Tab-separated table of C-alpha atoms and ligand atoms in Angstrom:
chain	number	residue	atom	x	y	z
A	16	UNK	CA	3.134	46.254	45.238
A	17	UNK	CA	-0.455	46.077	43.849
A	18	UNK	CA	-0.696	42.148	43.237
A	19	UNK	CA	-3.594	42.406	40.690
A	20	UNK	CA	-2.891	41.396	37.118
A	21	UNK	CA	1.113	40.353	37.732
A	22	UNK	CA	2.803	37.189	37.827
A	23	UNK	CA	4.725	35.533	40.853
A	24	UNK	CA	7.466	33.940	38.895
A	25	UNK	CA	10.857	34.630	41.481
A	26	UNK	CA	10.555	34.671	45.190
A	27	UNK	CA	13.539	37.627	44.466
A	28	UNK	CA	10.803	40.051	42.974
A	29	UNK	CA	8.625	40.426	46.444
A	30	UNK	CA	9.655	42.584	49.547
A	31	UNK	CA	9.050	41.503	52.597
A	32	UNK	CA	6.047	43.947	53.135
A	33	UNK	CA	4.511	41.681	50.054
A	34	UNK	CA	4.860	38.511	51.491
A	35	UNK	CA	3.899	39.564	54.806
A	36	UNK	CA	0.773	40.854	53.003
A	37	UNK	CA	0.378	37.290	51.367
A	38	UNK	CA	0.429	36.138	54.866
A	39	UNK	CA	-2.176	38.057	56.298
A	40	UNK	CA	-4.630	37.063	53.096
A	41	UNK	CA	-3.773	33.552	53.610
A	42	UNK	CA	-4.726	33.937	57.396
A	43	UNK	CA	-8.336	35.602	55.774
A	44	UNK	CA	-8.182	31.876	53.768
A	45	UNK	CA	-7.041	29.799	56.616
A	46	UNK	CA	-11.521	29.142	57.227
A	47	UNK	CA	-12.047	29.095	54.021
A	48	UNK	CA	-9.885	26.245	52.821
A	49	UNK	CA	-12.106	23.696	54.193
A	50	UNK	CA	-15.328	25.138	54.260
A	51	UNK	CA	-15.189	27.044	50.871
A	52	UNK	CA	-16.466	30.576	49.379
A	53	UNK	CA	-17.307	31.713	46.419
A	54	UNK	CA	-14.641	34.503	45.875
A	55	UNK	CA	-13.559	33.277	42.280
A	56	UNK	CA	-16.857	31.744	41.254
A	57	UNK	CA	-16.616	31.796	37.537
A	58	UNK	CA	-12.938	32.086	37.226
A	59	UNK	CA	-10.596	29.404	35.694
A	60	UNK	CA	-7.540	28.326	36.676
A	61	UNK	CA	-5.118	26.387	33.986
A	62	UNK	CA	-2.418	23.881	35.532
A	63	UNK	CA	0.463	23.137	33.143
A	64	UNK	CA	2.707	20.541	34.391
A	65	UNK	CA	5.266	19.544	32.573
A	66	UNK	CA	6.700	17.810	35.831
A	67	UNK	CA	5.788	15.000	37.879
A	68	UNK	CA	4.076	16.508	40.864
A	69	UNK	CA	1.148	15.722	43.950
A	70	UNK	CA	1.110	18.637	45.929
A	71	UNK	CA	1.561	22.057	44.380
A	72	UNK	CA	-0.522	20.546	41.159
A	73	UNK	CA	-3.385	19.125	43.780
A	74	UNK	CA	-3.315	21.824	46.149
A	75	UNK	CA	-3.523	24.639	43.627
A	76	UNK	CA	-6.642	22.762	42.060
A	77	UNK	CA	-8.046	22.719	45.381
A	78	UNK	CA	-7.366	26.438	46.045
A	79	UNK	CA	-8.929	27.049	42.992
A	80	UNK	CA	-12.061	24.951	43.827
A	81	UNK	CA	-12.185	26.035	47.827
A	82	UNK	CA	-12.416	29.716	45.870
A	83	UNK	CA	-15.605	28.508	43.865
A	84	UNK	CA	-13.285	28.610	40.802
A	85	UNK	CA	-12.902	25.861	38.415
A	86	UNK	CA	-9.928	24.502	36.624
A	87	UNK	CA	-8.590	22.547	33.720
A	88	UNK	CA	-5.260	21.594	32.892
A	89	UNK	CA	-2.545	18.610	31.555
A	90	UNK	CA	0.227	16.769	34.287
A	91	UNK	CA	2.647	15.951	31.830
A	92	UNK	CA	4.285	17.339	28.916
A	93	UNK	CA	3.080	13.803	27.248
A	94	UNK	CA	-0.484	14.991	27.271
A	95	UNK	CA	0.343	18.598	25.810
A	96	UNK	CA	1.153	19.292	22.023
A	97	UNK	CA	4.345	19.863	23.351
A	98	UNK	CA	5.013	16.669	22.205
A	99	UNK	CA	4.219	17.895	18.363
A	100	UNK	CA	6.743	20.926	18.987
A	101	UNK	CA	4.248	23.216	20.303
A	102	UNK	CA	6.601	26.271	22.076
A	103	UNK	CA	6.006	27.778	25.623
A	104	UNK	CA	5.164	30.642	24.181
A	105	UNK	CA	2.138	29.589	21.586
A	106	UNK	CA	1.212	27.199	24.439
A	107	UNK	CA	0.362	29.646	26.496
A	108	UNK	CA	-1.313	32.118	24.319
A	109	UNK	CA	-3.611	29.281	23.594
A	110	UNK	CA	-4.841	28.408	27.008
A	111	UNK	CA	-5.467	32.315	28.283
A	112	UNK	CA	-7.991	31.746	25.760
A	113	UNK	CA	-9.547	28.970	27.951
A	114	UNK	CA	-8.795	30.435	31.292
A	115	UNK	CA	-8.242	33.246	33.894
A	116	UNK	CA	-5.113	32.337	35.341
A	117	UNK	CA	-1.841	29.407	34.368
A	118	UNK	CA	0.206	27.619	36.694
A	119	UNK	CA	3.117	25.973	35.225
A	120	UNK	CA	5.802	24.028	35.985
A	121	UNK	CA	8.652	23.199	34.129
A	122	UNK	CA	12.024	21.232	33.887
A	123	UNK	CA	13.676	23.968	32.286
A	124	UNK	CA	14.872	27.036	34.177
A	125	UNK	CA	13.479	30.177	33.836
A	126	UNK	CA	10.536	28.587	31.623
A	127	UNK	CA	7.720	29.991	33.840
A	128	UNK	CA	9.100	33.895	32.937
A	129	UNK	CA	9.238	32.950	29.280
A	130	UNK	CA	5.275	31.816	30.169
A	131	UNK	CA	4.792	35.356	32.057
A	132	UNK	CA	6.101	37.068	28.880
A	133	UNK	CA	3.773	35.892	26.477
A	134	UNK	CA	0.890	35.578	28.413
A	135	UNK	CA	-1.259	38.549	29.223
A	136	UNK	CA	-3.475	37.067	32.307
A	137	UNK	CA	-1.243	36.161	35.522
A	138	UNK	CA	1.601	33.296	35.518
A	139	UNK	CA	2.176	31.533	38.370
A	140	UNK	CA	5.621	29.494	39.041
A	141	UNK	CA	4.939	26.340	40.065
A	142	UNK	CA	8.603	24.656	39.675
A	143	UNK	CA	11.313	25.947	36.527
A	144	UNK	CA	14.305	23.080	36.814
A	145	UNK	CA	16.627	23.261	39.849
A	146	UNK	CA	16.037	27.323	39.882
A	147	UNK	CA	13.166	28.278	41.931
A	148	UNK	CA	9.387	27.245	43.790
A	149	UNK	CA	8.259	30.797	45.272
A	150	UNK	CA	4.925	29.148	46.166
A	151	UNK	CA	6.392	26.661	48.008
A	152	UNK	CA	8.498	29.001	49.608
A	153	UNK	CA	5.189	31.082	50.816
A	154	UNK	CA	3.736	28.134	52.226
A	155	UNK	CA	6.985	26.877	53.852
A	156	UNK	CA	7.403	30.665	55.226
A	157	UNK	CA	3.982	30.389	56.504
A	158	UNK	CA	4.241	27.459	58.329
A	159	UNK	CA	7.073	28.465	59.922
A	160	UNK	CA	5.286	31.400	60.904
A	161	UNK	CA	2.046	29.336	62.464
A	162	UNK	CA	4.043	26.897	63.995
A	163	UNK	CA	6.961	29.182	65.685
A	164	UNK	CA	5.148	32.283	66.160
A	165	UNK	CA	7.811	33.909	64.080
A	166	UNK	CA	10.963	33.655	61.842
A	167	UNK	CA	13.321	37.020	63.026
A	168	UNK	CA	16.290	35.095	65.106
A	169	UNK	CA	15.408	31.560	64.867
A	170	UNK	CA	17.931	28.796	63.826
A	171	UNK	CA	16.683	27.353	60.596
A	172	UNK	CA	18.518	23.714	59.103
A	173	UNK	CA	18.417	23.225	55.433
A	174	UNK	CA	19.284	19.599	55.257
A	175	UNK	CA	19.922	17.316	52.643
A	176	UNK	CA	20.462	18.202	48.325
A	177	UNK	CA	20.908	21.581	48.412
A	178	UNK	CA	22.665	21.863	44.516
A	179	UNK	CA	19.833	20.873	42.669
A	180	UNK	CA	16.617	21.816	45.228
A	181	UNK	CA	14.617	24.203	44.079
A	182	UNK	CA	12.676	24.733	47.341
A	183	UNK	CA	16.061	25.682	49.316
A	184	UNK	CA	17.385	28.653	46.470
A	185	UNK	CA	14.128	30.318	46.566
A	186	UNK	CA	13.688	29.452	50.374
A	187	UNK	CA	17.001	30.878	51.803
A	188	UNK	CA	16.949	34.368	50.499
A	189	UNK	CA	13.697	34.787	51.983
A	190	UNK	CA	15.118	33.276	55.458
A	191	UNK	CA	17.648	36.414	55.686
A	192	UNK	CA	14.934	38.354	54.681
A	193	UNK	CA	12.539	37.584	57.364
A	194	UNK	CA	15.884	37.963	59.831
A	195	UNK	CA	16.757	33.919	60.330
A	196	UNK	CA	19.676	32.387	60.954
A	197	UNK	CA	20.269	29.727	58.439
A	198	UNK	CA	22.464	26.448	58.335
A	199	UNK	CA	23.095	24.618	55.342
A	200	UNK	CA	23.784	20.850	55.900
A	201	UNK	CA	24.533	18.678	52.733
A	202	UNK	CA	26.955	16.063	51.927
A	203	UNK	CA	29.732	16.695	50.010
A	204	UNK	CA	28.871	17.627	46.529
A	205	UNK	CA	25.710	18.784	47.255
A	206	UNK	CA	26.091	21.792	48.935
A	207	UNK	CA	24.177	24.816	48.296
A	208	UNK	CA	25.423	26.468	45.369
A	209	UNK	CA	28.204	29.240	45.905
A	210	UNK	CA	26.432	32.320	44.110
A	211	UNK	CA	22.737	31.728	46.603
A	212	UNK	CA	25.120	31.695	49.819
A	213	UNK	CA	27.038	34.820	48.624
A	214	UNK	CA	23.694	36.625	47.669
A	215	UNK	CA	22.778	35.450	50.904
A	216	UNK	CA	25.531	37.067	52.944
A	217	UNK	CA	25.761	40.239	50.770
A	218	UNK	CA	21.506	41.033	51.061
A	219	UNK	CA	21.370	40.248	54.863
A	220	UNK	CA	24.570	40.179	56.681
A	221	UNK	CA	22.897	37.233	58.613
A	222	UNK	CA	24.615	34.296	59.799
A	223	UNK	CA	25.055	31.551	57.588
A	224	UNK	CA	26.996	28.714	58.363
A	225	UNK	CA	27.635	25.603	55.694
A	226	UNK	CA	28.740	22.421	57.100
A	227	UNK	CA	28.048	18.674	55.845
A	228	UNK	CA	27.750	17.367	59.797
A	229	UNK	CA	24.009	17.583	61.200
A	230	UNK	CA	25.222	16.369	64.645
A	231	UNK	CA	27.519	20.021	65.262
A	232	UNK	CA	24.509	22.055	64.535
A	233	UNK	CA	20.975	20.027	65.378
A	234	UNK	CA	21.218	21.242	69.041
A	235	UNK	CA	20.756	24.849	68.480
A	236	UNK	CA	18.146	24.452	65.750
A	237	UNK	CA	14.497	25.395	65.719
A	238	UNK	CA	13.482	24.489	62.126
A	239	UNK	CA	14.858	21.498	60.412
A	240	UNK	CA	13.894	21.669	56.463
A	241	UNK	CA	14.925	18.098	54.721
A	242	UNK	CA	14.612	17.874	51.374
A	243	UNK	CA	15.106	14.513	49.090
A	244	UNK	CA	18.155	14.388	46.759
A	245	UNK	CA	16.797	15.170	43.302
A	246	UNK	CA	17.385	12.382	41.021
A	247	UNK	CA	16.119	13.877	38.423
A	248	UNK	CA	18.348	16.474	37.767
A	249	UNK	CA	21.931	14.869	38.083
A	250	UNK	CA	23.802	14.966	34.643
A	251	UNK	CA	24.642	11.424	35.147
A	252	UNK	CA	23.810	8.283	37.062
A	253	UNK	CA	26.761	7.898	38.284
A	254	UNK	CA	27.087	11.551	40.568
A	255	UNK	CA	23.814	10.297	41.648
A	256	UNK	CA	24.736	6.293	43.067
A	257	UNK	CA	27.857	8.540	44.866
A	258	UNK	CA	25.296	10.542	47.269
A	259	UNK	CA	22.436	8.214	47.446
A	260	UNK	CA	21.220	7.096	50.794
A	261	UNK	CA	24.092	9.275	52.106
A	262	UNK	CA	21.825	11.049	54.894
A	263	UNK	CA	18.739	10.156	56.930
A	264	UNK	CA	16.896	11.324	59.745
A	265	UNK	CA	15.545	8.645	62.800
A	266	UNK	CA	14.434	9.143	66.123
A	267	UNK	CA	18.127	8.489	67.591
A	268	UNK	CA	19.426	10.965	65.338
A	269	UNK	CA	16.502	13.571	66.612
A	270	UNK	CA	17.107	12.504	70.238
A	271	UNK	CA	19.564	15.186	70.375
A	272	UNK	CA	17.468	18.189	68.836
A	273	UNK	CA	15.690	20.533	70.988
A	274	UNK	CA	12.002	19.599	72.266
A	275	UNK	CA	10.360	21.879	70.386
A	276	UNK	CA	11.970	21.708	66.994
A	277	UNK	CA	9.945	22.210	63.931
A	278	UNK	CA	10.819	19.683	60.778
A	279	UNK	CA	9.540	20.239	57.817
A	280	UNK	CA	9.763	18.858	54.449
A	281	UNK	CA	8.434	19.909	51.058
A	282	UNK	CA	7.608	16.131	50.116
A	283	UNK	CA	8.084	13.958	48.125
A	284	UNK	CA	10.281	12.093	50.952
A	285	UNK	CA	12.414	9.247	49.477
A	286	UNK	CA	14.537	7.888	53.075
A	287	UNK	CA	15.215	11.331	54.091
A	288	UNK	CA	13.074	10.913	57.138
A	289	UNK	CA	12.068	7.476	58.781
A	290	UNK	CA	8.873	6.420	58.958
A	291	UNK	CA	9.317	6.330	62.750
A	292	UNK	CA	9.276	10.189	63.076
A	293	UNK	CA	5.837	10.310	62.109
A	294	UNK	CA	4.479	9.994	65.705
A	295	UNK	CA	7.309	12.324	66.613
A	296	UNK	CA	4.839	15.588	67.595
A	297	UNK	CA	8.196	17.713	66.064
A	298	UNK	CA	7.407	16.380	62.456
A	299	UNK	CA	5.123	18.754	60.896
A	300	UNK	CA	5.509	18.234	57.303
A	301	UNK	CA	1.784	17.070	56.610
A	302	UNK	CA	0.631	20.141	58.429
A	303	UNK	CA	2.868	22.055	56.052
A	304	UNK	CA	1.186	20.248	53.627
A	305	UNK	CA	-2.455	21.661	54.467
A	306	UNK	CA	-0.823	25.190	54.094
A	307	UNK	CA	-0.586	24.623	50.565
A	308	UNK	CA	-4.344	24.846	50.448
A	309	UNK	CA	-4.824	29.194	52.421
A	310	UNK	CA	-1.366	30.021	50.995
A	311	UNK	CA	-2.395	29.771	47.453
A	312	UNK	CA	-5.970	30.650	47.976
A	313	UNK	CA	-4.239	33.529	48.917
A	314	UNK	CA	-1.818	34.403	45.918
A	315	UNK	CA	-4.766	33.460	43.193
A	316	UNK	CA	-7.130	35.182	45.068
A	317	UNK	CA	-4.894	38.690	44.831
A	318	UNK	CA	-3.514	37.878	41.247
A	319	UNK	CA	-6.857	37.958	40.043
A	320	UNK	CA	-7.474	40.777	42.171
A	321	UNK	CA	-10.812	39.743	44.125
A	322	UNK	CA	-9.142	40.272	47.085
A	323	UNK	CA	-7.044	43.283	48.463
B	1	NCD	C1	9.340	19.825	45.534
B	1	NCD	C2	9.612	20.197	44.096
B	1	NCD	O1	8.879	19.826	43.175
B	1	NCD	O2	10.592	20.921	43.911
B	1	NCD	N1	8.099	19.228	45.727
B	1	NCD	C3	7.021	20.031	45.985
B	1	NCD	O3	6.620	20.821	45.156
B	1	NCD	N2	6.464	19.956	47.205
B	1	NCD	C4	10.428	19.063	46.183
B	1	NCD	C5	10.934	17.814	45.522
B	1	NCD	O4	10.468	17.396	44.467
B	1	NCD	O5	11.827	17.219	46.108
């Protein structure tokens, strides 16, 4: 697809041939995101966070900058006339007077496509409830990419809350796409939700196997992807105190993964992963991290069509 002038709302709407395209860009960025260019000079980028956030608000800033771009934006709802019962929709059509391109995130689902709909300059999804993160998804693609060599046949673990994650329901579909083998690993009551894994099975035929012990399936893994259990989105308090602190990673529980296992995390990490794994030369999550930065060079860079 030509990426000029749309919006990258679902991870669902790209073929493979698209994000493999996003890939190569984001390899043409890779340089770039330190030493910075000049390929957006002039352009604006608008950040709309409705949503606590650290990464995908900071790192798409500093895209935008390490473009020559500029940007302006709000990182809560608090600070938006949102808070006077300003819509999504009048929101929007106010600051595409102010910029080039929005990034928003959102606790509701499928508030980012309501964005795209009124807006007539490119939306990006940055985060809409427990739904989706497709930029996330590109940069945790990509690392898997630089650090494995590949994706086709490799054993990838999604560990930890996958019901309410958004990272892991845009993240799996693209797995079977690529050709991986995936493993869900949750405790009980947070397992990935039944209409993803059926999708799943259905689109790619691949193997996917659910289970709520690490232990069975660690050994034959290549990627481990923890994610934190998201407060946030629990009806009530008292689902939440049920699961909490149910699962943790530690250098005795890694002793029996395979040497060159990749683990990953989107961050925030809450106790999810001990501090101790830091030093362990398998944890690669602040290297994933720094992909943030040539991954979404990449995407605003094509949305606003200066590159091809
Ligand atoms: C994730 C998110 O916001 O969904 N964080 C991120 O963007 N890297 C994961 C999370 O909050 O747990």
């Amino acid at each position: 697809m030509g990426f000029a002038g749309s919006d990258f709302i679902s991870i669902n709407d790209f073929s493979k041939a698209d994000l493999e395209h996003v890939f190569k860009v984001a390899d043409r960025m890779l340089p770039l995101a330190r030493k910075g260019s000049s390929i957006c000079k002039n352009k604006v980028l608008a950040t709309l966070f409705y949503e606590p956030s650290t990464r995908t608000r900071l790192s798409f800033q500093t895209a935008m900058l390490r473009l020559g771009g500029r940007r302006i934006g709000f990182s809560s709802g608090a600070e938006s006339s949102s808070m006077k019962g300003e819509t999504i929709a009048d929101t929007v059509r106010t600051i595409e007077q102010y910029s080039d391109i929005i990034v928003i995130r959102h606790p509701s689902e499928g508030a980012a496509r309501v964005a795209a709909d009124y807006a007539s300059i490119p939306v990006i999804n940055a985060g809409d409830g427990s739904h989706q993160h497709p930029t996330q998804t590109v940069l945790d693609l990509y690392t898997i990419l630089k650090e494995k060599g590949k994706i086709k046949g490799l054993n990838v673990g999604l560990y930890g809350d996958l019901k309410y994650g958004r990272t892991v329901h845009s993240l799996l579909g693209t797995l079977g796409l690529f050709g991986a083998n995936v493993f869900c690993v949750s405790p009980q009551g947070l397992e990935m939700p039944v209409h993803f894994v059926k999708e799943f099975k259905e689109k790619h035929g691949g193997d996917l196997v659910e289970t709520s012990s690490l232990d069975t399936v660690l050994p034959q893994l290549d990627v481990l992807y923890a994610t934190r259990i998201q407060k946030e989105r629990f009806p009530d308090e008292k689902e939440f105190l049920k699961v909490k602190g149910t699962y943790s990673l530690d250098s005795f529980a890694l002793s029996r993964a395979k040497d060159d296992l990749v683990l990953l995390h989107p961050l925030p990490r809450v106790d999810e992963i001990s501090y101790e794994l830091d030093a362990d030369p398998r944890s690669r999550f602040f290297k994933q991290v720094f992909y943030g930065v040539p991954t979404r060079m990449a995407l605003i860079a094509l949305l606003l069509g200066k590159v091809k």
